Amino acid sequence: MSLRQSMAGLHTWGGLLPIWLLFVVIFTGTLACFDKELERWMRPGLQTPGQMQMNADDVRQWLKNNVSEELHAYWMHPPTTREPYWQLGWEEHDSGERGRKLFAPATGEALPDTLGGNFFFSLHYQLHAGTFGMYVVGLAGMFMLVALVSGVIIHRRIFKDFFTLRPNANGQRAWLDGHNLFGVIGLPFHLVMAYTGVAIFVASYMPAGVQVAYQGNPLKFFHEVAGGYHREELEQPGGTPIALERLLADARAQWDGGEVGWISVHHPDDASAVVDIRRRDPSRIGSPQDTLSYDAATGELLNVQQAGTAYRAYIWMAGLHMGQFGGSLVRWLYVALGLAGCGMLIGGLQVWLRKREARGGAGIALVRSLNVAVLGGLPVACLGLLWANRLLPADWAMRQTLEGWSFSLLWLAIAGWALARRGRAGYRPLAWLAAVLALGLPLLNLLLVPQGHLLASIGRGDWALASVDLTLLTIGLLCLLWVRPRTQREARTRLAEVTP
């Protein structure tokens, strides 16, 4: 057996087994390229124009007034062009529970909780299943690397096939052309994304060395490789904290006017409290590791972080994977290549099905059903989540939970329907549903969000927010354009059958 022949089976089954999970990972990762824009869209309080009047000390005062539990740490981020609002997060000392709040630019009020754009990012890298989900996604990423490399080996005319697309050929040939086309278009991108996606969590996937070398203290390892600063708790009451704005001014002076990014305070109620201020530079692929550590009470500069070359390379790979550099053009390029990855998976699944449908088999109906449930069900469930976000009252305490349930139940309902129909209902009903949901969201916005609907956003030049509604309209129209000719052809076929 030749190398190409041996790789064919590896490519087929190594690609098929995790393919539905890979579709979830790639599709939600594509959405997460614009997670910050989705965050603003899902929080109407962030859409009201206004000049932010809060500062870091105001955010800290809100935390003191509204969170009574002892804190292990808290962190905040000042407004930016993409995120024109203050963000706050904290971790409780005893329970380890975390909280998060965003503040309205116009009023400075803390906004009601919602899943926000971070929902898609978390689904992308850990399936909302914590460490276990992270391991599952990592395993799928390794399968993807195997499938990509074996796919290059078995396609002897891979670059010639790039220029070959025969949509009117027989079903299997047309889908194979599509699979090859999307695979070659995004091949370097897909290889980089699969590799860096696994590399980001390499210390978690292979923790034995760190556990042994650092006596079970991984935090010490990360501080050492990153050049960070850590001070053990003294278990003594802390003094009056220094004004954060004073420390921010000193940090800007240290960086010759550089922007401030994340501000974190560790052990805030202890005499060992430390304030870390990280530099922000969105033009760089890897986020700068320039961090200044101050004594929270005296303002003394304790440490200037000097990350090693290896850690900077790691951060560069993480930044390359995240795609949060270079502005909107880079993010749209990531979206296009991410959708090409989805197209590659869809084409591969259809090729597998078309080869085996004629022969039949017990697994054919299951694969067909999973295709409809995942490839068609996930996008519809994402649209359903956006509808729930708009329709659920903002002051409901369980709003965030109900949004999650709306996404999960709609997806489960579609999966149950696909399994009950053994996948024979196809994608047309879901395309009609997606068109209605996508086209209806901008109209719903027009009725419910006076400052955030499409016309208002365009009127004040807020194209980042308007792009969400414009994308929804485009998705809805594309679904209609795809499904309408098929419906007309079926209608003509039925008419011809009943006409004598």
XYZ file of C-alpha atoms in Angstrom:
500
model
C 0.000 0.000 0.000
C 1.398 3.403 -1.030
C 1.629 6.404 1.279
C -1.201 8.121 -0.600
C -3.482 5.123 -0.206
C -2.742 4.764 3.499
C -3.408 8.466 4.035
C -6.802 8.219 2.273
C -8.367 6.195 5.081
C -6.777 8.423 7.713
C -8.141 11.516 5.979
C -11.624 10.042 5.619
C -12.150 8.743 9.125
C -9.828 11.124 10.948
C -11.816 13.940 9.389
C -15.298 12.443 9.738
C -15.271 11.531 13.436
C -14.702 15.058 14.823
C -16.185 16.944 11.855
C -19.397 18.113 13.530
C -17.467 19.330 16.559
C -14.978 21.060 14.260
C -17.857 22.838 12.530
C -19.066 24.161 15.891
C -15.544 25.307 16.792
C -14.815 26.982 13.448
C -18.254 28.570 13.052
C -18.322 30.069 16.545
C -14.679 31.124 16.218
C -15.651 32.974 13.050
C -18.448 34.765 14.921
C -16.046 35.561 17.761
C -13.926 37.664 15.391
C -16.568 40.342 15.992
C -17.399 39.439 19.595
C -17.004 43.041 20.750
C -19.440 44.324 18.134
C -21.905 41.585 19.119
C -21.420 42.563 22.772
C -22.519 46.110 22.002
C -25.434 44.909 19.866
C -26.700 42.657 22.666
C -26.556 45.451 25.266
C -28.745 48.416 24.226
C -27.285 50.452 27.095
C -23.962 50.498 25.232
C -25.585 51.898 22.095
C -26.708 55.240 23.497
C -24.175 57.864 22.408
C -22.445 59.775 25.175
C -19.079 60.723 26.609
C -17.869 58.366 29.325
C -17.425 60.338 32.559
C -16.246 57.488 34.778
C -12.651 56.836 35.695
C -10.845 53.897 37.305
C -11.514 55.110 40.837
C -15.254 55.390 40.101
C -15.288 51.780 38.903
C -13.464 50.660 42.045
C -15.933 52.598 44.198
C -18.860 50.865 42.471
C -17.252 47.512 43.254
C -16.817 48.481 46.916
C -20.438 49.621 47.178
C -22.027 46.646 45.422
C -19.883 43.565 46.176
C -19.602 42.731 49.860
C -17.640 39.456 49.638
C -13.894 39.404 50.194
C -12.161 39.429 46.820
C -9.156 37.488 45.591
C -8.686 39.964 42.736
C -10.509 42.356 40.467
C -9.682 43.777 37.059
C -10.974 46.510 34.786
C -10.415 47.894 31.297
C -10.846 51.514 30.184
C -12.885 52.519 27.109
C -11.435 51.942 23.637
C -12.618 52.646 20.102
C -14.202 49.189 19.724
C -15.342 49.021 23.343
C -16.267 52.590 24.380
C -17.160 51.643 27.953
C -15.566 50.538 31.223
C -15.408 46.808 31.937
C -15.087 45.291 35.407
C -14.521 41.733 36.577
C -13.795 40.176 39.945
C -13.146 36.848 41.681
C -14.335 36.082 45.200
C -11.705 34.896 47.665
C -13.433 31.893 49.237
C -15.809 30.574 46.570
C -13.753 31.456 43.487
C -16.944 32.698 41.806
C -16.496 35.397 39.210
C -18.590 38.405 38.306
C -18.582 40.855 35.419
C -20.131 44.248 34.773
C -20.108 46.754 31.931
C -20.983 50.416 32.420
C -23.136 52.524 30.105
C -21.098 55.286 28.412
C -23.877 57.872 28.678
C -24.842 57.376 32.345
C -22.112 55.310 33.994
C -24.728 52.842 35.259
C -23.937 49.143 35.538
C -25.778 47.301 32.780
C -27.953 44.183 33.236
C -26.249 40.863 32.631
C -26.476 39.126 29.277
C -24.498 36.401 27.532
C -23.049 38.932 25.105
C -20.507 38.297 22.397
C -18.306 36.385 24.832
C -20.806 33.502 24.581
C -19.523 32.587 21.114
C -15.887 32.924 22.161
C -16.356 30.564 25.121
C -18.288 28.085 22.968
C -15.420 28.204 20.476
C -12.602 27.195 22.802
C -14.221 25.191 25.619
C -17.857 24.491 24.639
C -19.012 26.084 27.918
C -17.783 22.912 29.608
C -14.741 24.238 31.466
C -11.509 22.287 31.452
C -13.150 19.166 30.022
C -14.479 21.146 27.054
C -11.051 22.668 26.511
C -9.529 19.179 26.279
C -12.228 18.057 23.833
C -11.629 21.070 21.580
C -7.872 20.489 21.769
C -8.326 16.865 20.672
C -10.511 18.020 17.779
C -7.798 20.517 16.806
C -5.226 17.736 16.618
C -7.589 15.695 14.450
C -7.931 18.723 12.187
C -4.170 18.972 11.785
C -4.033 15.293 10.817
C -6.885 15.708 8.325
C -5.275 18.768 6.716
C -1.851 17.168 6.292
C -3.266 13.864 5.022
C -5.566 15.805 2.662
C -2.563 17.501 1.053
C -0.862 14.128 0.616
C -3.801 12.322 -1.037
C -4.653 15.123 -3.481
C -1.940 14.772 -6.089
C -3.487 17.566 -8.203
C -4.363 19.816 -5.294
C -3.387 23.107 -6.942
C -4.881 22.154 -10.304
C -8.132 21.285 -8.522
C -8.096 24.758 -6.990
C -9.045 26.137 -10.411
C -11.690 23.476 -11.032
C -15.270 24.008 -9.935
C -18.092 22.155 -11.702
C -21.315 23.038 -9.855
C -23.464 21.378 -12.534
C -21.593 18.073 -12.428
C -23.013 15.026 -10.660
C -23.518 15.548 -6.934
C -20.377 13.868 -5.659
C -18.083 15.523 -8.211
C -19.505 19.007 -7.532
C -19.161 18.613 -3.753
C -15.604 17.278 -4.133
C -14.686 20.317 -6.223
C -16.138 22.558 -3.527
C -14.292 20.665 -0.789
C -10.994 21.041 -2.673
C -11.589 24.697 -3.510
C -12.383 25.803 0.039
C -9.623 23.617 1.424
C -6.924 25.080 -0.820
C -8.123 28.691 -0.437
C -7.750 28.549 3.321
C -5.064 25.876 3.684
C -2.320 28.062 5.238
C -4.880 29.800 7.447
C -6.462 26.539 8.585
C -3.071 25.001 9.376
C -2.056 28.058 11.396
C -5.373 28.199 13.256
C -5.339 24.484 14.099
C -1.718 24.573 15.280
C -1.947 27.792 17.302
C -5.294 26.728 18.769
C -3.631 23.648 20.226
C -0.447 25.496 21.196
C -2.294 28.129 23.250
C -3.255 25.541 25.876
C -0.213 23.309 25.579
C 0.648 23.761 29.274
C -2.839 22.531 30.186
C -2.786 19.601 27.752
C 0.625 18.407 29.013
C 0.836 19.551 32.647
C 3.092 16.818 34.037
C 6.378 18.680 33.533
C 5.112 21.843 35.216
C 3.586 19.879 38.094
C 6.882 18.112 38.794
C 9.276 21.020 38.240
C 7.203 23.507 40.252
C 5.933 21.157 42.978
C 2.315 21.380 41.863
C 2.284 25.190 41.684
C 1.506 26.109 38.035
C 0.966 29.761 38.994
C 4.652 30.028 39.856
C 5.521 28.620 36.439
C 3.408 31.178 34.599
C 4.823 34.070 36.634
C 8.360 32.888 35.888
C 7.976 32.409 32.136
C 6.008 35.664 31.746
C 8.368 37.698 33.909
C 5.421 38.754 36.056
C 5.356 39.834 39.673
C 3.658 38.006 42.529
C 3.562 38.813 46.216
C 2.242 36.358 48.779
C -0.577 37.428 51.053
C 0.500 38.784 54.435
C -2.939 38.182 55.981
C -2.891 41.666 57.445
C -5.418 44.437 56.814
C -4.470 46.659 53.922
C -4.016 50.408 54.159
C -5.967 53.086 52.323
C -5.512 52.346 48.599
C -3.841 54.958 46.439
C -5.874 56.558 43.650
C -5.779 54.359 40.559
C -5.807 57.382 38.259
C -2.508 58.484 39.791
C -0.948 55.112 38.953
C -2.384 55.238 35.421
C -0.813 58.651 34.869
C 2.554 57.310 36.026
C 2.224 54.276 33.727
C 1.491 56.495 30.706
C 4.538 58.568 31.558
C 6.675 55.412 31.791
C 5.463 54.395 28.312
C 5.856 57.877 26.752
C 2.118 58.302 26.353
C 1.296 54.658 25.575
C -2.267 53.412 26.050
C -3.375 51.616 29.206
C -5.007 48.210 28.882
C -6.049 45.854 31.665
C -5.740 47.062 35.252
C -5.772 44.308 37.872
C -5.601 44.457 41.667
C -4.526 41.319 43.543
C -5.419 40.650 47.199
C -7.166 44.053 47.415
C -8.074 43.735 51.115
C -4.610 42.612 52.220
C -1.463 44.576 53.059
C 0.205 42.759 50.135
C -2.169 44.260 47.546
C -0.560 44.859 44.156
C -1.848 46.843 41.168
C -0.768 45.552 37.745
C -1.166 47.889 34.760
C -0.681 46.406 31.300
C 0.081 48.365 28.173
C -2.303 48.226 25.215
C -1.250 48.310 21.567
C -3.926 46.961 19.173
C -1.637 47.376 16.171
C 0.553 44.467 17.290
C -0.252 40.813 16.657
C 0.779 39.762 20.153
C -0.504 41.896 22.995
C 2.350 43.809 24.687
C 3.602 42.210 27.894
C 4.740 45.571 29.253
C 3.228 45.429 32.734
C 4.019 47.700 35.667
C 3.347 46.438 39.206
C 2.687 48.954 41.991
C 2.099 48.690 45.716
C -1.630 49.349 46.060
C -1.221 51.477 49.207
C 1.973 53.470 48.647
C 2.127 53.576 44.838
C 5.715 52.310 44.861
C 6.788 50.761 41.547
C 7.619 47.164 42.449
C 8.350 45.514 39.100
C 8.684 46.188 35.394
C 7.753 43.002 33.563
C 10.411 41.620 31.240
C 8.892 38.677 29.418
C 11.339 36.247 27.842
C 11.612 35.586 24.136
C 9.819 32.234 24.386
C 6.828 33.764 26.153
C 6.673 36.615 23.644
C 6.605 34.051 20.837
C 3.779 32.250 22.637
C 1.815 35.506 22.982
C 2.435 36.233 19.297
C 0.915 32.861 18.346
C -2.057 33.499 20.620
C -2.571 36.925 19.053
C -2.341 35.452 15.564
C -5.058 32.965 16.482
C -7.360 35.571 18.063
C -7.231 37.969 15.109
C -7.832 41.093 17.190
C -5.117 43.150 15.490
C -4.994 45.245 12.340
C -8.531 46.619 12.379
C -11.747 45.541 10.672
C -10.076 44.489 7.419
C -8.096 41.740 9.152
C -11.156 40.547 11.069
C -13.244 40.348 7.884
C -10.421 38.369 6.269
C -10.529 35.973 9.225
C -14.305 35.686 8.799
C -13.979 34.890 5.080
C -11.333 32.227 5.697
C -13.295 30.843 8.649
C -16.363 30.462 6.430
C -14.134 28.776 3.846
C -13.244 26.277 6.573
C -16.937 25.659 7.216
C -17.453 25.167 3.472
C -14.582 22.679 3.374
C -16.201 20.619 6.154
C -19.636 20.733 4.505
C -18.168 19.632 1.170
C -16.275 16.772 2.809
C -19.407 15.527 4.564
C -21.434 15.630 1.375
C -18.746 13.714 -0.533
C -18.759 11.035 2.178
C -22.553 10.777 2.012
C -22.857 10.715 -1.778
C -20.312 7.884 -1.994
C -22.233 5.695 0.435
C -25.896 6.598 -0.010
C -26.305 4.309 -3.023
C -24.954 1.341 -1.055
C -26.989 2.175 2.034
C -26.009 1.262 5.549
C -26.991 1.749 9.174
C -24.894 4.867 9.647
C -26.096 6.823 6.620
C -29.289 8.105 8.245
C -27.395 9.090 11.392
C -24.777 11.064 9.443
C -27.480 12.746 7.388
C -29.378 13.680 10.544
C -26.251 15.009 12.268
C -25.498 17.104 9.205
C -28.891 18.806 9.358
C -28.756 19.147 13.153
C -25.293 20.715 13.285
C -24.694 22.400 9.935
C -28.202 23.832 9.796
C -29.150 23.833 13.465
C -26.222 25.772 14.930
C -26.650 28.934 12.801
C -30.396 28.961 13.479
C -29.783 28.518 17.225
C -27.376 31.487 17.158
C -30.085 33.618 15.528
C -32.555 32.372 18.131
C -30.177 33.528 20.876
C -30.177 37.040 19.407
C -33.997 37.020 19.334
C -34.104 35.944 22.978
C -31.658 38.708 23.844
C -33.993 41.289 22.325
C -37.275 39.900 23.673
C -36.362 39.036 27.277
C -36.836 41.993 29.678
C -33.522 43.526 30.690
C -34.419 43.612 34.402
C -35.107 39.871 34.720
C -32.651 38.316 37.169
C -32.523 35.068 35.164
C -32.137 36.755 31.794
C -28.629 35.456 31.139
C -29.648 31.898 32.007
C -32.786 32.093 29.879
C -30.754 33.273 26.899
C -28.541 30.215 27.239
C -31.558 27.941 27.507
C -33.172 29.506 24.448
C -30.058 28.722 22.412
C -29.774 25.165 23.750
C -33.467 24.247 23.493
C -33.821 25.572 19.949
C -30.749 23.627 18.865
C -31.995 20.483 20.618
C -35.409 20.876 18.987
C -33.814 21.084 15.538
C -31.607 18.077 16.316
C -34.650 16.069 17.473
C -36.558 17.029 14.338
C -33.606 16.036 12.120
C -33.240 12.672 13.859
C -36.975 11.994 13.681
C -36.978 12.718 9.945
C -33.702 10.781 9.527
C -32.256 13.881 7.879
C -34.545 13.577 4.853
C -36.258 16.916 5.446
C -33.066 18.585 4.275
C -31.941 22.133 4.878
C -34.732 24.019 3.133
C -37.038 24.432 6.162
C -34.073 25.616 8.234
C -33.048 28.049 5.496
C -36.577 29.524 5.519
C -36.419 29.786 9.310
C -32.968 31.383 9.218
C -34.175 33.906 6.620
C -37.154 34.901 8.760
C -35.064 35.195 11.928
C -32.215 37.096 10.269
C -34.449 39.539 8.385
C -36.676 40.003 11.414
C -33.927 41.047 13.839
C -33.234 44.485 12.268
C -36.995 45.124 12.249
C -37.217 44.083 15.892
C -34.346 46.445 16.626
C -36.233 49.262 14.934
C -39.178 48.710 17.280
C -37.373 48.060 20.563
C -34.036 49.900 20.474
C -34.510 53.540 19.413
C -30.786 54.398 19.735
C -29.374 51.165 18.370
C -31.357 50.249 15.259
C -29.791 50.319 11.797
C -30.978 53.759 10.710
C -29.898 55.399 13.971
C -26.476 53.726 13.838
C -25.852 54.813 10.256
C -27.145 58.306 11.024
C -24.464 58.911 13.644
C -21.737 57.077 11.713
C -21.556 54.079 14.066
C -20.683 51.564 11.376
C -19.353 48.979 13.832
C -22.829 48.619 15.340
C -24.602 48.999 11.996
C -22.493 46.179 10.549
C -24.286 43.652 12.770
C -27.718 44.533 11.350
C -26.317 44.781 7.817
C -24.778 41.323 8.177
C -28.091 39.925 9.429
C -29.901 41.389 6.414
C -27.282 39.887 4.107
C -27.633 36.467 5.729
C -31.419 36.593 5.414
C -31.293 37.565 1.736
C -28.712 34.880 0.938
C -30.923 32.254 2.575
C -33.874 33.416 0.465
C -31.800 33.391 -2.711
C -30.621 29.859 -1.938
C -33.979 28.353 -1.013
C -36.378 30.074 -3.441
C -35.147 28.477 -6.712
C -35.238 25.039 -5.112
C -38.793 25.586 -3.926
C -39.817 26.722 -7.426
C -38.161 23.699 -9.056
C -39.954 21.319 -6.698
C -43.261 23.056 -7.369
C -42.777 22.686 -11.142
C -41.846 19.021 -10.680
C -44.992 18.300 -8.652
C -47.123 20.152 -11.200
C -45.625 18.102 -14.037
C -46.381 14.878 -12.146
C -50.068 15.646 -11.675
C -50.595 17.116 -15.186
C -51.896 14.447 -17.594
